[in-house]
Amino acid sequence: MRRLSGTGRALAGLVTMATIIAGTVVATSSPAAAAAPDLQLPFPCGQKWRLDTWGHAPALDMVKEPDQHGTDGATLVAAAAGTVNESRWLDSSGWSVQIDHGGRYHTTYIHLKSKGIAAGTKVKRGTVIGKVGASGSMSNNHPHLHFELGYDANGDGRASWGDGGEKVRPTFNGVTYGQANSRTWRNVESHNCGGSDEPDPPSLFGADFNGDGIGDIFATGTGSLTIWNGKGGNNFTPPDVVGANWNTYSRPIGGDFNGDGKGDLAAIRDGTLHIWNGKGGNKFTPAEEVGSGWSHLARTLVSLGDVNKDGRTDIGAVDPDGVLYVWNGKGGNNFTSRDRVGSGWTGYGRPVGGDFNADKIGDIAAVDTDGVLHIWNGKGGNNFTPAVRVGSGWNRALASTLMSLGDVNGDGHTDLAGRPGRNPVDLERQGQQQVRPRRAHRPRLDTALPRRVRRRLRQRRRRRHLRHRNRHPERLERQGQQQLHPRGSRRHGMGGRQPPRRRGLQP
């Protein structure tokens, strides 16, 4: 927190300032203040909040009406469009975010529950930027949002806040607040209801096949493509069986590969990469052949989102030697030549892509052989940070069924899923009765069991699996017959008969 001296505060309010150059006083005019941004209360549409200035007008402390219940952890959204220029921790303020709205105006949000968004992220009014909390010593352990609108009078690219800061009175929905200390406004309703006339850009992470902006789940374990459309809050529609004859393809991936804002599918068969472009409503075009020579990459094909910051969906894969490659999307189902990103991936399960730190750049997640989940955060240009150890307890079944779903609970962040059962092929069969899997061992994100205990648990699961297999040999035989004797290699789209178009992308 930066404080201005009394002289500095006086000078900041003058329209004309004196600049001393080589002992000469030269009169220079400061830029005229631009119009303040059109602000709305930084909470979702329709919520009502209490605003107090206490002893720090025009800054405002905000708690949720009617009785402050629900303040802690409440969703915080941007009051106006802009770019995040600060997202940091200070012992006094805790987690704070500052947004540059242009014209030297900034809004600052203090005492957040955690770091909700990265510096450099462009936001629109209503974009989720974090959650209200009580971080920092100045919060007195009382959950609330400390909000300030500031004007960068000294031109250093930020608005200082706190005592002596560059604070100005904020106006929400045409009403000005913060005129004096010890003022209170009750039941102030948020009109932060979307804000911009421009539609939100489609997500480049996860798969949204019906165009509602919420991530969907899809599976082909039974040979048919089945989709569960997300409804928000981790809830999904009943299964929608879209097409058959998928047992001859690799496990498909989802993303927007032609750049039209609709979720597409991609999969490999007989070494050829195919793409089905989404049309919305869980409908797709016939398959298009994109390129050959992909047989050795079929098991590790992954949709990464945007890892080079060009606004298009990219794909990646790990070859048998453990080398990760990336093909950057160019739109229209076209991709660049492969870019070798790094080696040493043989000790990890199938990677998945997503934006796990909310900086709008594609990240990679994978589980190692010890059951530890790691994340490599994208930096743009197909570059990534070193691995971040997220947590242990991710067993082999979770590792083999790990999925990046996009945003399925509506909080603006990419979500992960995995099935903790023994047979990942049964995901679709069981999902037809119940979307959520059976209760099982959940990943532990902070602690790890001793090695000897983990070994005993693996041995116990192995013995249980062998007993189960010996009781049902006929089930294994049926499954083996399906795997050893697949259906014919007739080319198909989503159950259609049109032959795919050919294109020359090769790995």
Tab-separated table of C-alpha atoms in Angstrom, residues 32-490:
chain	number	residue	atom	x	y	z
A	32	ALA	CA	-7.952	16.469	-18.223
A	33	ALA	CA	-9.724	13.720	-16.321
A	34	ALA	CA	-11.597	11.327	-18.570
A	35	ALA	CA	-15.131	10.260	-17.807
A	36	ALA	CA	-15.377	7.710	-14.999
A	37	PRO	CA	-16.298	4.161	-16.061
A	38	ASP	CA	-19.938	3.107	-16.023
A	39	LEU	CA	-19.897	0.954	-12.878
A	40	GLN	CA	-22.328	-1.619	-11.580
A	41	LEU	CA	-22.219	-3.194	-8.135
A	42	PRO	CA	-19.538	-5.947	-8.240
A	43	PHE	CA	-21.938	-8.787	-7.450
A	44	PRO	CA	-24.251	-10.977	-9.545
A	45	CYS	CA	-27.470	-9.460	-10.848
A	46	GLY	CA	-30.298	-9.026	-8.326
A	47	GLN	CA	-28.279	-9.446	-5.128
A	48	LYS	CA	-28.677	-6.810	-2.395
A	49	TRP	CA	-25.774	-5.490	-0.343
A	50	ARG	CA	-25.144	-3.017	2.469
A	51	LEU	CA	-22.552	-0.282	1.788
A	52	ASP	CA	-20.689	1.583	4.575
A	53	THR	CA	-18.003	4.281	4.466
A	54	TRP	CA	-17.149	4.027	8.178
A	55	GLY	CA	-14.058	6.255	8.552
A	56	HIS	CA	-12.532	5.848	5.098
A	57	ALA	CA	-14.847	7.636	2.642
A	58	PRO	CA	-15.137	7.476	-0.297
A	59	ALA	CA	-14.021	3.829	0.001
A	60	LEU	CA	-16.843	1.376	0.735
A	61	ASP	CA	-17.142	-1.792	2.816
A	62	MET	CA	-19.803	-4.172	1.507
A	63	VAL	CA	-21.666	-7.024	3.240
A	64	LYS	CA	-24.602	-9.048	2.005
A	65	GLU	CA	-28.151	-8.227	3.029
A	66	PRO	CA	-30.218	-8.791	5.045
A	67	ASP	CA	-28.053	-10.124	7.911
A	68	GLN	CA	-24.557	-10.498	6.330
A	69	HIS	CA	-25.054	-14.272	5.989
A	70	GLY	CA	-23.611	-15.440	2.687
A	71	THR	CA	-20.969	-12.707	2.568
A	72	ASP	CA	-18.082	-15.120	3.097
A	73	GLY	CA	-17.406	-16.861	-0.203
A	74	ALA	CA	-19.871	-14.727	-2.196
A	75	THR	CA	-19.086	-14.460	-5.904
A	76	LEU	CA	-17.298	-11.244	-6.873
A	77	VAL	CA	-17.531	-9.887	-10.418
A	78	ALA	CA	-15.937	-6.993	-12.291
A	79	ALA	CA	-17.779	-3.680	-11.892
A	80	ALA	CA	-16.808	-2.652	-15.451
A	81	ALA	CA	-14.747	-3.920	-18.376
A	82	GLY	CA	-10.971	-3.570	-18.236
A	83	THR	CA	-7.666	-5.358	-17.680
A	84	VAL	CA	-6.439	-6.786	-14.387
A	85	ASN	CA	-3.253	-4.863	-13.578
A	86	GLU	CA	-2.745	-6.240	-10.046
A	87	SER	CA	-3.586	-9.554	-8.402
A	88	ARG	CA	-1.496	-10.058	-5.298
A	89	TRP	CA	-1.196	-10.757	-1.573
A	90	LEU	CA	-0.279	-8.215	1.100
A	91	ASP	CA	-0.276	-8.978	4.819
A	92	SER	CA	-2.497	-5.990	5.511
A	93	SER	CA	-5.049	-6.348	2.716
A	94	GLY	CA	-4.806	-10.073	2.015
A	95	TRP	CA	-5.706	-11.029	-1.539
A	96	SER	CA	-6.535	-8.024	-3.673
A	97	VAL	CA	-7.334	-7.350	-7.326
A	98	GLN	CA	-7.106	-4.065	-9.211
A	99	ILE	CA	-8.642	-3.520	-12.649
A	100	ASP	CA	-7.565	-0.798	-15.075
A	101	HIS	CA	-10.671	0.559	-16.850
A	102	GLY	CA	-8.853	3.090	-19.016
A	103	GLY	CA	-8.782	6.866	-18.685
A	104	ARG	CA	-6.605	6.397	-15.527
A	105	TYR	CA	-9.537	4.918	-13.587
A	106	HIS	CA	-9.068	1.735	-11.544
A	107	THR	CA	-11.287	-0.303	-9.228
A	108	THR	CA	-9.683	-2.185	-6.333
A	109	TYR	CA	-11.195	-5.202	-4.544
A	110	ILE	CA	-9.641	-6.110	-1.178
A	111	HIS	CA	-9.811	-8.984	1.399
A	112	LEU	CA	-10.667	-11.646	-1.201
A	113	LYS	CA	-10.856	-15.283	-0.172
A	114	SER	CA	-8.122	-16.356	-2.611
A	115	LYS	CA	-6.377	-15.305	-5.795
A	116	GLY	CA	-9.245	-15.523	-8.236
A	117	ILE	CA	-7.742	-14.097	-11.427
A	118	ALA	CA	-4.308	-13.402	-12.867
A	119	ALA	CA	-2.773	-10.036	-13.721
A	120	GLY	CA	-3.020	-9.257	-17.431
A	121	THR	CA	-6.443	-10.892	-17.823
A	122	LYS	CA	-8.966	-8.907	-19.836
A	123	VAL	CA	-12.409	-8.862	-18.220
A	124	LYS	CA	-15.878	-7.685	-19.117
A	125	ARG	CA	-18.392	-6.294	-16.702
A	126	GLY	CA	-19.768	-9.296	-14.831
A	127	THR	CA	-16.661	-11.481	-15.283
A	128	VAL	CA	-15.994	-13.515	-12.124
A	129	ILE	CA	-12.794	-12.245	-10.491
A	130	GLY	CA	-12.873	-14.019	-7.113
A	131	LYS	CA	-14.818	-14.550	-3.910
A	132	VAL	CA	-15.414	-12.297	-0.917
A	133	GLY	CA	-13.388	-13.239	2.161
A	134	ALA	CA	-11.630	-11.953	5.249
A	135	SER	CA	-7.968	-12.196	4.241
A	136	GLY	CA	-5.390	-9.758	5.574
A	137	SER	CA	-4.926	-8.230	9.016
A	138	MET	CA	-7.036	-5.140	8.184
A	139	SER	CA	-10.158	-7.275	7.676
A	140	ASN	CA	-10.341	-7.993	11.451
A	141	ASN	CA	-11.381	-11.534	10.444
A	142	HIS	CA	-14.749	-10.115	9.374
A	143	PRO	CA	-15.822	-11.209	5.858
A	144	HIS	CA	-16.515	-8.181	3.666
A	145	LEU	CA	-15.430	-6.531	0.443
A	146	HIS	CA	-13.413	-3.323	0.702
A	147	PHE	CA	-14.022	-1.498	-2.584
A	148	GLU	CA	-12.335	1.600	-3.982
A	149	LEU	CA	-12.572	3.526	-7.224
A	150	GLY	CA	-9.299	5.356	-7.840
A	151	TYR	CA	-7.967	7.890	-10.322
A	152	ASP	CA	-4.267	7.590	-11.231
A	153	ALA	CA	-3.377	11.261	-10.731
A	154	ASN	CA	0.388	10.793	-10.824
A	155	GLY	CA	0.381	8.629	-13.948
A	156	ASP	CA	2.281	5.646	-12.533
A	157	GLY	CA	-0.134	3.148	-14.087
A	158	ARG	CA	-2.027	2.187	-10.929
A	159	ALA	CA	-4.331	3.770	-8.365
A	160	SER	CA	-2.998	3.872	-4.817
A	161	TRP	CA	-5.530	2.936	-2.155
A	162	GLY	CA	-5.986	3.117	1.586
A	163	ASP	CA	-5.176	6.158	3.718
A	164	GLY	CA	-4.118	8.995	1.450
A	165	GLY	CA	-4.851	6.971	-1.665
A	166	GLU	CA	-6.111	8.242	-5.003
A	167	LYS	CA	-9.727	7.492	-4.126
A	168	VAL	CA	-12.774	9.061	-5.784
A	169	ARG	CA	-16.486	8.593	-5.223
A	170	PRO	CA	-17.934	5.592	-7.093
A	171	THR	CA	-21.233	5.665	-8.971
A	172	PHE	CA	-23.196	2.425	-9.330
A	173	ASN	CA	-26.106	2.302	-11.755
A	174	GLY	CA	-26.212	6.122	-11.848
A	175	VAL	CA	-26.202	6.640	-8.051
A	176	THR	CA	-23.119	8.123	-6.341
A	177	TYR	CA	-21.902	6.764	-2.986
A	178	GLY	CA	-19.119	7.546	-0.515
A	179	GLN	CA	-19.808	11.264	0.021
A	180	ALA	CA	-18.754	11.299	3.701
A	181	ASN	CA	-17.645	9.132	6.618
A	182	SER	CA	-20.166	7.191	8.732
A	183	ARG	CA	-22.663	6.829	5.879
A	184	THR	CA	-24.686	3.671	5.270
A	185	TRP	CA	-26.782	2.544	2.330
A	186	ARG	CA	-29.050	-0.475	2.815
A	187	ASN	CA	-30.353	-3.005	0.273
A	188	VAL	CA	-28.411	-1.649	-2.692
A	189	GLU	CA	-29.381	-3.949	-5.565
A	190	SER	CA	-26.889	-5.097	-8.158
A	191	HIS	CA	-27.720	-4.401	-11.785
A	192	ASN	CA	-24.588	-6.195	-12.973
A	193	CYS	CA	-26.640	-8.299	-15.366
A	194	GLY	CA	-24.318	-8.971	-18.274
A	195	GLY	CA	-23.147	-5.434	-18.897
A	196	SER	CA	-21.771	-5.471	-22.419
A	197	ASP	CA	-23.621	-5.415	-25.717
A	198	GLU	CA	-21.049	-7.839	-27.078
A	199	PRO	CA	-21.689	-11.550	-26.430
A	200	ASP	CA	-19.154	-13.425	-24.335
A	201	PRO	CA	-16.580	-15.168	-26.533
A	202	PRO	CA	-16.955	-18.951	-26.631
A	203	SER	CA	-14.782	-20.884	-24.238
A	204	LEU	CA	-11.686	-22.523	-25.685
A	205	PHE	CA	-11.543	-25.012	-22.830
A	206	GLY	CA	-13.637	-28.143	-22.394
A	207	ALA	CA	-16.545	-29.124	-24.642
A	208	ASP	CA	-19.872	-27.313	-25.040
A	209	PHE	CA	-21.959	-29.130	-27.628
A	210	ASN	CA	-25.322	-27.398	-27.139
A	211	GLY	CA	-24.001	-23.830	-27.010
A	212	ASP	CA	-25.243	-22.843	-23.547
A	213	GLY	CA	-21.798	-21.863	-22.247
A	214	ILE	CA	-21.631	-24.729	-19.728
A	215	GLY	CA	-19.247	-27.671	-20.083
A	216	ASP	CA	-20.648	-31.061	-21.131
A	217	ILE	CA	-19.543	-34.655	-20.506
A	218	PHE	CA	-19.222	-37.173	-23.328
A	219	ALA	CA	-18.199	-40.829	-23.538
A	220	THR	CA	-17.954	-43.651	-26.106
A	221	GLY	CA	-17.249	-46.622	-23.841
A	222	THR	CA	-20.195	-48.667	-25.120
A	223	GLY	CA	-19.469	-47.943	-28.781
A	224	SER	CA	-22.069	-45.156	-28.923
A	225	LEU	CA	-21.387	-41.472	-28.437
A	226	THR	CA	-23.342	-40.282	-25.405
A	227	ILE	CA	-23.502	-36.678	-24.176
A	228	TRP	CA	-24.583	-35.312	-20.804
A	229	ASN	CA	-25.150	-31.550	-21.160
A	230	GLY	CA	-24.115	-29.443	-18.186
A	231	LYS	CA	-26.742	-27.365	-16.393
A	232	GLY	CA	-24.434	-25.601	-13.910
A	233	GLY	CA	-23.810	-26.453	-10.274
A	234	ASN	CA	-22.294	-29.813	-11.313
A	235	ASN	CA	-25.705	-30.944	-12.581
A	236	PHE	CA	-26.288	-32.594	-15.955
A	237	THR	CA	-29.136	-33.575	-18.251
A	238	PRO	CA	-30.051	-37.249	-18.814
A	239	PRO	CA	-27.814	-38.972	-21.399
A	240	ASP	CA	-28.319	-38.168	-25.072
A	241	VAL	CA	-27.143	-41.017	-27.345
A	242	VAL	CA	-25.957	-39.209	-30.468
A	243	GLY	CA	-24.315	-41.800	-32.728
A	244	ALA	CA	-23.073	-45.380	-32.982
A	245	ASN	CA	-19.995	-47.247	-34.307
A	246	TRP	CA	-17.478	-45.369	-32.172
A	247	ASN	CA	-15.732	-48.527	-30.942
A	248	THR	CA	-13.295	-48.366	-33.894
A	249	TYR	CA	-12.045	-44.912	-32.908
A	250	SER	CA	-9.732	-43.708	-30.192
A	251	ARG	CA	-11.153	-41.959	-27.163
A	252	PRO	CA	-12.447	-38.656	-28.649
A	253	ILE	CA	-11.490	-35.149	-27.561
A	254	GLY	CA	-13.623	-31.997	-27.605
A	255	GLY	CA	-12.835	-28.422	-28.599
A	256	ASP	CA	-13.601	-25.698	-31.129
A	257	PHE	CA	-11.371	-26.760	-34.010
A	258	ASN	CA	-12.912	-24.698	-36.806
A	259	GLY	CA	-13.309	-21.486	-34.817
A	260	ASP	CA	-17.081	-21.080	-35.148
A	261	GLY	CA	-17.746	-21.028	-31.401
A	262	LYS	CA	-19.374	-24.484	-31.301
A	263	GLY	CA	-17.945	-27.620	-29.700
A	264	ASP	CA	-16.378	-30.136	-32.098
A	265	LEU	CA	-15.061	-33.690	-31.696
A	266	ALA	CA	-11.828	-35.288	-32.889
A	267	ALA	CA	-10.665	-38.924	-32.824
A	268	ILE	CA	-8.213	-41.273	-34.551
A	269	ARG	CA	-8.994	-44.440	-36.526
A	270	ASP	CA	-6.556	-46.473	-38.584
A	271	GLY	CA	-3.934	-43.775	-38.031
A	272	THR	CA	-6.105	-40.989	-39.475
A	273	LEU	CA	-7.272	-37.979	-37.459
A	274	HIS	CA	-10.961	-37.200	-37.995
A	275	ILE	CA	-12.961	-34.128	-36.925
A	276	TRP	CA	-16.717	-33.759	-36.554
A	277	ASN	CA	-17.698	-30.082	-36.409
A	278	GLY	CA	-20.488	-29.188	-34.009
A	279	LYS	CA	-23.650	-27.488	-35.213
A	280	GLY	CA	-25.160	-26.880	-31.782
A	281	GLY	CA	-27.859	-28.903	-30.044
A	282	ASN	CA	-25.565	-31.972	-29.851
A	283	LYS	CA	-25.558	-32.224	-33.649
A	284	PHE	CA	-22.463	-32.606	-35.840
A	285	THR	CA	-21.319	-32.607	-39.454
A	286	PRO	CA	-20.010	-35.805	-41.079
A	287	ALA	CA	-16.411	-36.710	-40.306
A	288	GLU	CA	-13.595	-34.900	-42.056
A	289	GLU	CA	-10.195	-36.551	-42.447
A	290	VAL	CA	-7.527	-34.093	-41.318
A	291	GLY	CA	-4.337	-36.127	-41.669
A	292	SER	CA	-2.700	-39.541	-41.465
A	293	GLY	CA	0.142	-41.077	-39.440
A	294	TRP	CA	-1.458	-40.657	-36.007
A	295	SER	CA	-1.611	-44.324	-34.883
A	296	HIS	CA	1.145	-44.021	-32.270
A	297	LEU	CA	-0.559	-40.945	-30.738
A	298	ALA	CA	-4.112	-42.253	-30.447
A	299	ARG	CA	-3.962	-43.085	-26.722
A	300	THR	CA	-2.645	-39.674	-25.634
A	301	LEU	CA	-4.450	-37.241	-27.966
A	302	VAL	CA	-5.587	-34.217	-25.942
A	303	SER	CA	-7.391	-30.934	-26.539
A	304	LEU	CA	-5.369	-28.185	-24.848
A	305	GLY	CA	-7.428	-25.064	-25.337
A	306	ASP	CA	-5.311	-22.074	-26.328
A	307	VAL	CA	-1.653	-22.562	-25.326
A	308	ASN	CA	-0.067	-19.999	-27.681
A	309	LYS	CA	-2.492	-17.110	-26.949
A	310	ASP	CA	-3.807	-16.703	-30.493
A	311	GLY	CA	-7.457	-17.328	-29.584
A	312	ARG	CA	-7.727	-20.765	-31.244
A	313	THR	CA	-7.959	-24.286	-29.842
A	314	ASP	CA	-4.759	-26.345	-29.964
A	315	ILE	CA	-4.194	-30.098	-29.670
A	316	GLY	CA	-1.339	-32.165	-28.269
A	317	ALA	CA	-0.150	-35.738	-27.806
A	318	VAL	CA	2.641	-37.743	-26.181
A	319	ASP	CA	4.548	-40.176	-28.416
A	320	PRO	CA	5.763	-43.620	-27.214
A	321	ASP	CA	9.136	-42.108	-26.280
A	322	GLY	CA	7.467	-39.746	-23.810
A	323	VAL	CA	7.827	-36.574	-25.890
A	324	LEU	CA	4.963	-34.037	-25.773
A	325	TYR	CA	4.072	-32.304	-29.048
A	326	VAL	CA	1.638	-29.461	-29.729
A	327	TRP	CA	-0.206	-28.624	-32.953
A	328	ASN	CA	-1.528	-25.056	-32.838
A	329	GLY	CA	-4.968	-24.477	-34.301
A	330	LYS	CA	-5.427	-22.069	-37.205
A	331	GLY	CA	-9.214	-22.376	-37.537
A	332	GLY	CA	-11.146	-24.247	-40.203
A	333	ASN	CA	-9.850	-27.607	-38.868
A	334	ASN	CA	-6.312	-26.564	-39.855
A	335	PHE	CA	-3.250	-26.841	-37.628
A	336	THR	CA	0.398	-25.874	-37.726
A	337	SER	CA	3.188	-28.422	-37.910
A	338	ARG	CA	4.001	-30.068	-34.602
A	339	ASP	CA	6.045	-28.235	-31.984
A	340	ARG	CA	8.178	-30.346	-29.630
A	341	VAL	CA	7.393	-29.086	-26.120
A	342	GLY	CA	9.236	-31.468	-23.800
A	343	SER	CA	10.236	-35.026	-22.921
A	344	GLY	CA	9.926	-37.269	-19.850
A	345	TRP	CA	6.156	-37.895	-20.029
A	346	THR	CA	6.317	-41.708	-19.846
A	347	GLY	CA	5.821	-41.541	-16.073
A	348	TYR	CA	2.430	-39.861	-16.397
A	349	GLY	CA	-1.056	-40.896	-17.440
A	350	ARG	CA	-2.959	-39.386	-20.349
A	351	PRO	CA	-2.722	-35.584	-20.001
A	352	VAL	CA	-5.707	-33.231	-20.175
A	353	GLY	CA	-5.865	-29.553	-21.037
A	354	GLY	CA	-7.718	-26.638	-19.471
A	355	ASP	CA	-7.357	-23.189	-17.930
A	356	PHE	CA	-6.753	-24.156	-14.306
A	357	ASN	CA	-5.350	-20.828	-13.055
A	358	ALA	CA	-7.894	-18.604	-14.840
A	359	ASP	CA	-5.382	-16.620	-16.905
A	360	LYS	CA	-7.009	-17.523	-20.258
A	361	ILE	CA	-3.957	-19.569	-21.322
A	362	GLY	CA	-4.109	-23.341	-21.763
A	363	ASP	CA	-2.584	-25.498	-19.005
A	364	ILE	CA	-1.834	-29.232	-18.798
A	365	ALA	CA	-2.719	-31.664	-15.988
A	366	ALA	CA	-1.621	-35.296	-15.553
A	367	VAL	CA	-1.280	-37.943	-12.836
A	368	ASP	CA	2.051	-39.681	-12.248
A	369	THR	CA	2.591	-43.363	-11.388
A	370	ASP	CA	2.484	-42.556	-7.648
A	371	GLY	CA	-1.025	-41.120	-7.935
A	372	VAL	CA	0.023	-37.464	-7.657
A	373	LEU	CA	-1.784	-34.861	-9.778
A	374	HIS	CA	0.476	-32.248	-11.380
A	375	ILE	CA	-0.349	-29.091	-13.348
A	376	TRP	CA	1.862	-27.230	-15.812
A	377	ASN	CA	0.534	-23.681	-16.273
A	378	GLY	CA	0.765	-22.228	-19.759
A	379	LYS	CA	2.741	-19.054	-20.359
A	380	GLY	CA	1.828	-18.586	-24.026
A	381	GLY	CA	3.897	-19.502	-27.066
A	382	ASN	CA	3.610	-23.223	-26.194
A	383	ASN	CA	5.688	-22.614	-23.066
A	384	PHE	CA	4.779	-23.867	-19.602
A	385	THR	CA	5.873	-23.412	-16.007
A	386	PRO	CA	7.517	-26.275	-14.105
A	387	ALA	CA	5.097	-28.842	-12.692
A	388	VAL	CA	3.008	-27.812	-9.691
A	389	ARG	CA	2.158	-30.670	-7.313
A	390	VAL	CA	-1.588	-30.342	-6.658
A	391	GLY	CA	-2.355	-33.438	-4.574
A	392	SER	CA	-2.037	-37.164	-4.037
A	393	GLY	CA	-4.514	-40.037	-3.893
A	394	TRP	CA	-5.411	-40.073	-7.597
A	395	ASN	CA	-5.579	-43.828	-8.173
A	396	ARG	CA	-5.062	-45.589	-11.496
A	397	ALA	CA	-8.766	-45.492	-12.385
A	398	LEU	CA	-8.948	-41.750	-11.813
A	399	ALA	CA	-5.762	-41.239	-13.801
A	400	SER	CA	-7.055	-43.237	-16.782
A	401	THR	CA	-10.444	-41.479	-16.836
A	402	LEU	CA	-9.217	-37.947	-16.049
A	403	MET	CA	-11.294	-35.413	-17.994
A	404	SER	CA	-11.191	-31.645	-18.400
A	405	LEU	CA	-14.804	-30.513	-18.547
A	406	GLY	CA	-14.616	-26.783	-19.016
A	407	ASP	CA	-16.827	-24.906	-16.539
A	408	VAL	CA	-19.586	-27.241	-15.306
A	409	ASN	CA	-20.569	-25.426	-12.099
A	410	GLY	CA	-20.807	-21.922	-13.517
A	411	ASP	CA	-18.053	-20.250	-11.475
A	412	GLY	CA	-15.908	-19.313	-14.454
A	413	HIS	CA	-13.146	-21.873	-13.790
A	414	THR	CA	-12.156	-25.068	-15.601
A	415	ASP	CA	-13.185	-28.262	-13.753
A	416	LEU	CA	-11.786	-31.798	-13.689
A	417	ALA	CA	-13.558	-35.143	-13.433
A	418	GLY	CA	-12.626	-38.809	-13.239
A	419	ARG	CA	-14.333	-42.092	-12.480
A	420	PRO	CA	-12.917	-43.856	-9.385
A	421	GLY	CA	-14.159	-47.331	-10.406
A	422	ARG	CA	-12.089	-50.188	-11.814
A	423	ASN	CA	-13.244	-50.209	-15.414
A	424	PRO	CA	-13.268	-46.880	-17.269
A	425	VAL	CA	-15.229	-48.496	-20.113
A	426	ASP	CA	-18.251	-48.641	-17.807
A	427	LEU	CA	-18.432	-44.844	-17.452
A	428	GLU	CA	-21.180	-44.523	-20.046
A	429	ARG	CA	-23.120	-47.614	-18.917
A	430	GLN	CA	-23.344	-46.447	-15.330
A	431	GLY	CA	-23.856	-42.836	-16.389
A	432	GLN	CA	-27.106	-43.815	-18.104
A	433	GLN	CA	-28.513	-44.593	-14.677
A	434	GLN	CA	-26.722	-41.895	-12.674
A	435	VAL	CA	-24.407	-39.124	-13.805
A	436	ARG	CA	-22.382	-39.061	-10.586
A	437	PRO	CA	-20.265	-42.159	-9.926
A	438	ARG	CA	-20.364	-44.296	-6.802
A	439	ARG	CA	-18.801	-42.964	-3.624
A	440	ALA	CA	-15.163	-43.976	-3.570
A	441	HIS	CA	-11.758	-42.910	-2.357
A	442	ARG	CA	-11.399	-39.220	-3.139
A	443	PRO	CA	-8.123	-37.530	-4.033
A	444	ARG	CA	-6.378	-35.862	-1.121
A	445	LEU	CA	-5.099	-32.461	-2.166
A	446	ASP	CA	-2.816	-31.719	0.778
A	447	THR	CA	-1.604	-34.908	2.492
A	448	ALA	CA	-0.122	-38.221	1.345
A	449	LEU	CA	-0.310	-41.605	3.055
A	450	PRO	CA	2.962	-43.343	3.980
A	451	ARG	CA	4.398	-45.472	1.195
A	452	ARG	CA	3.860	-48.757	3.058
A	453	VAL	CA	0.177	-47.938	3.612
A	454	ARG	CA	-0.321	-47.064	-0.064
A	455	ARG	CA	1.352	-50.361	-1.041
A	456	ARG	CA	-0.994	-52.345	1.205
A	457	LEU	CA	-4.015	-50.548	-0.235
A	458	ARG	CA	-2.891	-51.322	-3.790
A	459	GLN	CA	-2.392	-54.976	-2.896
A	460	ARG	CA	-5.825	-55.131	-1.297
A	461	ARG	CA	-7.480	-53.579	-4.362
A	462	ARG	CA	-5.609	-56.006	-6.588
A	463	ARG	CA	-6.838	-59.039	-4.591
A	464	ARG	CA	-10.397	-57.688	-4.674
A	465	HIS	CA	-10.149	-57.202	-8.431
A	466	LEU	CA	-8.918	-60.795	-8.954
A	467	ARG	CA	-11.769	-62.204	-6.844
A	468	HIS	CA	-14.273	-60.189	-8.855
A	469	ARG	CA	-12.757	-61.351	-12.158
A	470	ASN	CA	-12.861	-65.016	-11.157
A	471	ARG	CA	-16.559	-64.736	-10.320
A	472	HIS	CA	-17.496	-63.325	-13.730
A	473	PRO	CA	-15.348	-64.946	-16.431
A	474	GLU	CA	-18.174	-64.805	-18.958
A	475	ARG	CA	-18.275	-60.992	-18.729
A	476	LEU	CA	-14.591	-60.775	-19.560
A	477	GLU	CA	-15.064	-63.147	-22.460
A	478	ARG	CA	-17.840	-61.002	-23.912
A	479	GLN	CA	-15.735	-57.886	-23.555
A	480	GLY	CA	-12.746	-59.632	-25.101
A	481	GLN	CA	-14.793	-60.704	-28.096
A	482	GLN	CA	-15.895	-57.127	-28.663
A	483	GLN	CA	-12.330	-55.912	-28.487
A	484	LEU	CA	-10.802	-58.677	-30.611
A	485	HIS	CA	-13.526	-58.609	-33.264
A	486	PRO	CA	-14.476	-54.966	-33.885
A	487	ARG	CA	-16.989	-53.926	-36.458
A	488	GLY	CA	-15.990	-53.348	-40.034
A	489	SER	CA	-13.908	-50.364	-41.019
A	490	ARG	CA	-16.746	-48.622	-42.879
